[in-house]
Amino acid sequence: MMKLAKKDILGIRDMSREEINLILDTAESFLEISTREIKKVPTLRGKSVINLFYEASTRTRTSFELAGKRLSADTINISASTSSAVKGETLIDTARNLEAMTPDIIVIRHSAAGAPHLLAGLVRQSIINAGDGSHEHPSQALLDMLTIKEKKGKIAGLKVAIIGDIAHSRVARSNIYGLSKMGAEVVVAGPPTMLPRDIDKLGVRVCTKLEDAVADADVVMMLRIQLEREKQNIFPSLREYARHYCLNRRNLGLAKPDAIVMHPGPINRGVEISPDIADDPTCSVILNQVNNGVAVRMALLYLLTGGSE
Ligand code: CP
């Protein structure tokens, strides 16, 4: 029986292929629980999980909460906007106070890259990174890998195109680490202002044209245009961006006929993905990703509290 020999889940970069497989296999076994009429098992009874979110979230926060509840853990949500952070309390002080309440796991999303790593070195509890700045979003990459495995039966040998704002995307970074470790060929594409210098050093092929990346792809992963960064002039206008980088029926036709389309959400309809593609059940697996997110987060909570495969 394999156990996860880690206190924290901080990123995919520091995860081995064996650890990724352990998490995906465990998540697969949890998928069935969410199909039951009574979606609850006693596995984590007596454990408590704090979701500490300093940034907005719909999918990640809700699915960590549901994951905890479906395993019978007590889950508590804290939003920075309604916490003592608004009175000026530092992240370190907040973490020390939460530690004093003896939860088992703290899930944190923060705009600062490295915030979860800081807490991991500070408190006894397991820390899960639910997205730190433009750095990593490990649970998203794990649910993406689970979805690819579910739909394609494998990850190794597939061509995965990741399109959009690569520079600011923690989803892209975690997926590049994970998919490469699992043997996929990863191609990234975006406007030059959205491609980090040296991204090719991560072992990916880099294109500036969406069409070049999508050609013969098995998986097309579109990224959200981060509208909050528009003021930084990284692209001329949404219309101009959509003209070159919106996935539509025409350019998706360049991918393999059975290619799947992914997006971490939230979607900007008509900007990075056309609504008819996003809503087309013959290619879009966006809601499967969301469904799998609950199982992946159940697996993370279970494995971090000492569960084995
Ligand atoms: N994919 C994702 O992280 O979505 P949320 O921001 O809604 O959590």
Coordinates of C-alpha atoms and ligand atoms in Angstrom, one line a residue:
M1 CA 0.0 0.0 0.0
M2 CA 1.4 3.3 -1.1
K3 CA 1.3 6.4 1.1
L4 CA 2.0 10.0 0.2
A5 CA 5.3 10.9 1.9
K6 CA 4.6 14.6 2.0
K7 CA 3.4 17.0 4.6
D8 CA 2.2 19.6 2.1
I9 CA 1.0 19.9 -1.5
L10 CA 2.7 23.1 -2.7
G11 CA 3.2 22.4 -6.4
I12 CA 3.6 19.9 -9.2
R13 CA 7.2 20.8 -9.8
D14 CA 8.3 19.1 -6.6
M15 CA 6.1 16.0 -7.2
S16 CA 7.3 12.7 -8.6
R17 CA 5.6 10.7 -11.3
E18 CA 4.8 8.1 -8.7
E19 CA 3.2 10.7 -6.4
I20 CA 1.1 12.0 -9.3
N21 CA 0.0 8.5 -10.1
L22 CA -0.9 7.8 -6.5
I23 CA -3.1 10.9 -6.3
L24 CA -4.8 10.2 -9.6
D25 CA -5.5 6.5 -8.7
T26 CA -6.8 7.5 -5.3
A27 CA -9.0 10.2 -6.9
E28 CA -10.4 7.7 -9.4
S29 CA -11.5 5.5 -6.5
F30 CA -13.3 8.5 -5.0
L31 CA -15.2 9.4 -8.1
E32 CA -17.9 6.9 -7.3
I33 CA -18.9 8.5 -4.0
S34 CA -20.1 11.6 -5.8
T35 CA -22.6 9.5 -7.8
R36 CA -24.3 8.0 -4.8
E37 CA -27.6 9.2 -3.4
I38 CA -25.9 9.7 0.0
K39 CA -22.6 11.4 -0.9
K40 CA -20.8 10.8 2.3
V41 CA -18.3 8.4 3.8
P42 CA -16.9 8.5 7.3
T43 CA -13.2 8.4 6.2
L44 CA -12.1 11.8 7.7
R45 CA -14.5 11.9 10.7
G46 CA -12.9 14.0 13.4
K47 CA -10.5 15.8 11.0
S48 CA -10.9 19.5 10.2
V49 CA -9.9 21.5 7.1
I50 CA -9.7 25.3 6.9
N51 CA -10.1 26.9 3.5
L52 CA -8.3 30.2 3.7
F53 CA -8.9 32.2 0.5
Y54 CA -7.3 35.6 -0.1
E55 CA -8.5 35.6 -3.7
A56 CA -11.9 35.0 -5.3
S57 CA -12.8 31.4 -6.3
T58 CA -15.9 29.4 -7.2
R59 CA -14.6 26.0 -8.3
T60 CA -11.6 25.4 -6.1
R61 CA -13.1 26.6 -2.9
T62 CA -16.4 24.9 -3.3
S63 CA -14.8 21.6 -4.3
F64 CA -12.4 21.6 -1.4
E65 CA -15.3 22.2 0.9
L66 CA -17.4 19.5 -0.8
A67 CA -14.5 17.1 -0.8
G68 CA -14.0 17.6 3.0
K69 CA -17.7 17.2 3.7
R70 CA -18.1 14.1 1.5
L71 CA -15.3 12.5 3.6
S72 CA -17.0 13.7 6.9
A73 CA -14.3 16.2 7.8
D74 CA -15.4 19.5 9.4
T75 CA -14.7 22.3 6.8
I76 CA -14.4 26.0 7.6
N77 CA -14.2 28.7 5.0
I78 CA -12.4 32.0 5.5
S79 CA -12.5 34.8 3.0
A80 CA -9.9 37.5 3.4
S81 CA -12.5 40.1 2.8
T82 CA -14.5 39.1 5.9
S83 CA -11.5 38.1 8.1
S84 CA -9.2 40.2 10.3
A85 CA -6.9 40.6 7.3
V86 CA -9.0 43.7 6.6
K87 CA -7.9 45.0 10.0
G88 CA -4.3 44.6 9.0
E89 CA -3.5 41.2 10.4
T90 CA -0.5 39.7 8.6
L91 CA -0.7 36.3 6.8
I92 CA 1.8 34.9 9.4
D93 CA -0.2 36.0 12.4
T94 CA -3.4 34.6 10.8
A95 CA -1.7 31.3 10.2
R96 CA -0.3 31.1 13.7
N97 CA -3.8 31.8 15.1
L98 CA -5.4 29.1 12.9
E99 CA -2.7 26.7 13.9
A100 CA -3.6 27.3 17.5
M101 CA -7.1 26.0 16.7
T102 CA -5.5 22.6 15.7
P103 CA -7.1 22.0 12.3
D104 CA -5.5 19.1 10.3
I105 CA -5.2 20.8 6.9
I106 CA -5.1 24.4 5.7
V107 CA -5.9 25.1 2.1
I108 CA -4.7 28.5 1.0
R109 CA -5.2 30.7 -2.1
H110 CA -3.2 33.9 -2.2
S111 CA -2.1 36.5 -4.8
A112 CA 1.5 36.2 -3.6
A113 CA 3.6 33.5 -5.2
G114 CA 5.2 31.5 -2.4
A115 CA 2.5 32.3 0.3
P116 CA 1.7 28.5 0.8
H117 CA 5.4 27.7 1.0
L118 CA 5.8 30.3 3.7
L119 CA 3.0 28.8 5.8
A120 CA 4.3 25.2 5.2
G121 CA 7.5 26.1 7.0
L122 CA 5.6 27.9 9.8
V123 CA 2.8 25.7 11.0
R124 CA 2.5 22.0 11.9
Q125 CA -0.6 21.5 9.7
S126 CA -0.5 20.2 6.1
I127 CA -0.8 23.1 3.7
I128 CA -2.4 22.7 0.3
N129 CA -1.7 25.4 -2.4
A130 CA -5.0 26.3 -4.0
G131 CA -3.3 28.8 -6.3
D132 CA -0.5 31.2 -5.5
G133 CA -0.1 34.3 -7.7
S134 CA 1.1 33.3 -11.2
H135 CA 3.1 30.4 -9.7
E136 CA 1.3 27.1 -9.3
H137 CA -2.2 25.6 -9.0
P138 CA -1.4 21.9 -8.3
S139 CA -4.9 20.6 -7.6
Q140 CA -6.1 22.1 -10.9
A141 CA -3.3 20.3 -12.9
L142 CA -4.1 17.1 -11.1
L143 CA -7.8 17.3 -12.0
D144 CA -6.8 18.2 -15.5
M145 CA -4.6 15.1 -15.7
L146 CA -7.3 12.9 -14.2
T147 CA -9.7 14.3 -16.9
I148 CA -7.2 13.6 -19.7
K149 CA -6.7 10.1 -18.4
E150 CA -10.4 9.5 -18.1
K151 CA -11.1 10.7 -21.7
K152 CA -8.0 9.4 -23.5
G153 CA -7.1 6.4 -21.4
K154 CA -3.5 7.7 -21.0
I155 CA -1.4 10.8 -20.8
A156 CA 2.0 9.6 -22.2
G157 CA 2.4 10.2 -25.9
L158 CA -0.5 12.7 -26.2
K159 CA 0.0 16.2 -27.7
V160 CA -1.4 18.8 -25.4
A161 CA -1.7 22.4 -26.7
I162 CA -2.0 25.1 -23.9
I163 CA -3.1 28.4 -25.4
G164 CA -3.3 31.9 -23.9
D165 CA -1.7 34.0 -21.2
I166 CA 1.0 31.5 -20.3
A167 CA 3.0 34.2 -18.4
H168 CA 0.4 34.8 -15.8
S169 CA -1.1 31.4 -15.6
R170 CA -0.5 29.2 -12.6
V171 CA -2.7 26.6 -14.3
A172 CA -0.3 26.5 -17.3
R173 CA 2.8 26.2 -15.1
S174 CA 1.5 23.3 -13.0
N175 CA 0.2 21.5 -16.1
I176 CA 3.5 22.0 -17.9
Y177 CA 5.3 20.3 -15.0
G178 CA 2.7 17.6 -14.6
L179 CA 2.0 16.7 -18.2
S180 CA 5.7 16.6 -19.1
K181 CA 6.5 14.4 -16.1
M182 CA 3.7 12.0 -17.3
G183 CA 5.2 11.8 -20.8
A184 CA 2.9 14.1 -22.8
E185 CA 4.3 16.5 -25.5
V186 CA 3.3 20.0 -24.4
V187 CA 3.1 22.9 -26.9
V188 CA 2.2 26.4 -25.7
A189 CA 1.0 29.3 -27.7
G190 CA 0.1 33.0 -27.1
P191 CA 1.0 36.5 -28.0
P192 CA 4.7 37.2 -27.4
T193 CA 3.7 39.5 -24.4
M194 CA 2.1 36.5 -22.8
L195 CA 4.9 34.0 -23.2
P196 CA 7.5 34.0 -20.4
R197 CA 11.1 34.3 -21.5
D198 CA 12.8 30.9 -21.1
I199 CA 9.5 29.0 -21.1
D200 CA 11.2 26.6 -23.6
K201 CA 13.6 25.6 -20.8
L202 CA 10.6 23.7 -19.2
G203 CA 10.7 21.3 -22.1
V204 CA 7.8 22.7 -24.1
R205 CA 7.5 23.8 -27.7
V206 CA 6.6 27.4 -28.1
C207 CA 4.4 29.0 -30.8
T208 CA 3.0 32.4 -31.3
K209 CA 0.2 31.2 -33.6
L210 CA -2.7 29.2 -32.1
E211 CA -3.1 27.2 -35.3
D212 CA 0.5 25.9 -35.1
A213 CA -0.1 24.7 -31.5
V214 CA -3.5 23.2 -32.2
A215 CA -2.4 21.2 -35.3
D216 CA -2.8 17.5 -34.6
A217 CA -3.4 18.1 -30.8
D218 CA -5.1 15.4 -28.8
V219 CA -6.0 17.9 -26.1
V220 CA -6.5 21.7 -26.4
M221 CA -6.4 23.5 -23.1
M222 CA -7.5 27.2 -23.3
L223 CA -6.6 29.6 -20.6
R224 CA -8.6 32.5 -19.2
I225 CA -7.6 35.9 -20.3
Q226 CA -7.0 37.6 -17.0
L227 CA -9.1 40.7 -17.6
E228 CA -7.7 42.3 -14.4
R229 CA -4.3 42.5 -16.2
E230 CA -5.7 44.2 -19.3
K231 CA -4.6 47.6 -18.0
Q232 CA -1.0 46.4 -18.2
N233 CA -1.4 46.6 -22.0
I234 CA -0.3 43.0 -22.7
F235 CA -2.7 42.9 -25.6
P236 CA -4.3 45.7 -27.7
S237 CA -7.9 44.9 -27.1
L238 CA -10.2 41.9 -26.4
R239 CA -11.4 42.0 -30.0
E240 CA -7.9 41.8 -31.3
Y241 CA -7.0 39.0 -28.9
A242 CA -10.1 37.0 -29.9
R243 CA -9.3 37.4 -33.6
H244 CA -6.0 35.6 -33.1
Y245 CA -6.4 33.4 -30.0
C246 CA -10.1 32.4 -29.7
L247 CA -10.7 28.7 -30.1
N248 CA -13.5 28.3 -32.7
R249 CA -14.9 25.6 -34.9
R250 CA -12.5 26.5 -37.7
N251 CA -9.2 26.4 -35.8
L252 CA -10.3 23.4 -33.7
G253 CA -10.6 21.6 -37.0
L254 CA -6.8 21.5 -37.2
A255 CA -6.7 19.3 -34.1
K256 CA -7.2 15.5 -34.1
P257 CA -10.8 14.7 -34.9
D258 CA -11.3 13.3 -31.4
A259 CA -9.5 16.1 -29.6
I260 CA -10.9 17.2 -26.3
V261 CA -11.2 20.9 -25.2
M262 CA -10.4 21.9 -21.7
H263 CA -10.6 25.2 -19.7
P264 CA -10.0 25.7 -16.0
G265 CA -12.7 28.3 -15.7
P266 CA -14.0 30.9 -15.3
I267 CA -14.6 31.3 -19.1
N268 CA -14.6 34.6 -21.0
R269 CA -17.1 33.5 -23.7
G270 CA -16.1 34.7 -27.1
V271 CA -12.7 35.9 -26.0
E272 CA -10.5 32.8 -25.5
I273 CA -13.2 30.2 -26.5
S274 CA -16.3 30.5 -28.6
P275 CA -19.6 29.5 -26.7
D276 CA -20.5 26.8 -29.2
I277 CA -17.2 25.0 -28.5
A278 CA -17.4 25.5 -24.7
D279 CA -20.9 24.1 -24.7
D280 CA -20.4 21.3 -27.2
P281 CA -20.5 17.9 -25.3
T282 CA -18.8 16.1 -28.2
C283 CA -15.5 17.9 -27.5
S284 CA -15.7 20.1 -24.4
V285 CA -14.8 18.4 -21.1
I286 CA -14.9 21.6 -19.1
L287 CA -17.7 20.3 -16.7
N288 CA -15.9 16.9 -16.4
Q289 CA -12.9 18.8 -15.1
V290 CA -15.1 20.4 -12.4
N291 CA -16.6 17.1 -11.5
N292 CA -13.2 15.5 -11.3
G293 CA -12.0 18.4 -9.1
V294 CA -14.0 17.1 -6.2
A295 CA -12.5 13.6 -6.4
V296 CA -8.9 15.0 -6.7
R297 CA -9.4 17.2 -3.7
M298 CA -10.9 14.3 -1.7
A299 CA -7.8 12.3 -2.6
L300 CA -5.5 15.1 -1.4
L301 CA -7.3 15.5 1.9
Y302 CA -7.3 11.7 2.4
L303 CA -3.7 11.1 1.5
L304 CA -2.4 14.1 3.6
T305 CA -4.2 12.8 6.6
G306 CA -2.4 9.4 6.3
G307 CA -4.6 7.5 4.0
S308 CA -3.1 5.0 1.6
E309 CA -4.0 3.9 -1.9
Ligands
CP1 N1 -10.1 26.9 -11.9 C1 -10.2 27.7 -10.8 O1 -9.2 27.8 -10.1 O2 -11.4 28.3 -10.7 P1 -11.8 29.2 -9.4 O3 -10.9 30.5 -9.5 O4 -13.2 29.5 -9.6 O5 -11.4 28.4 -8.2

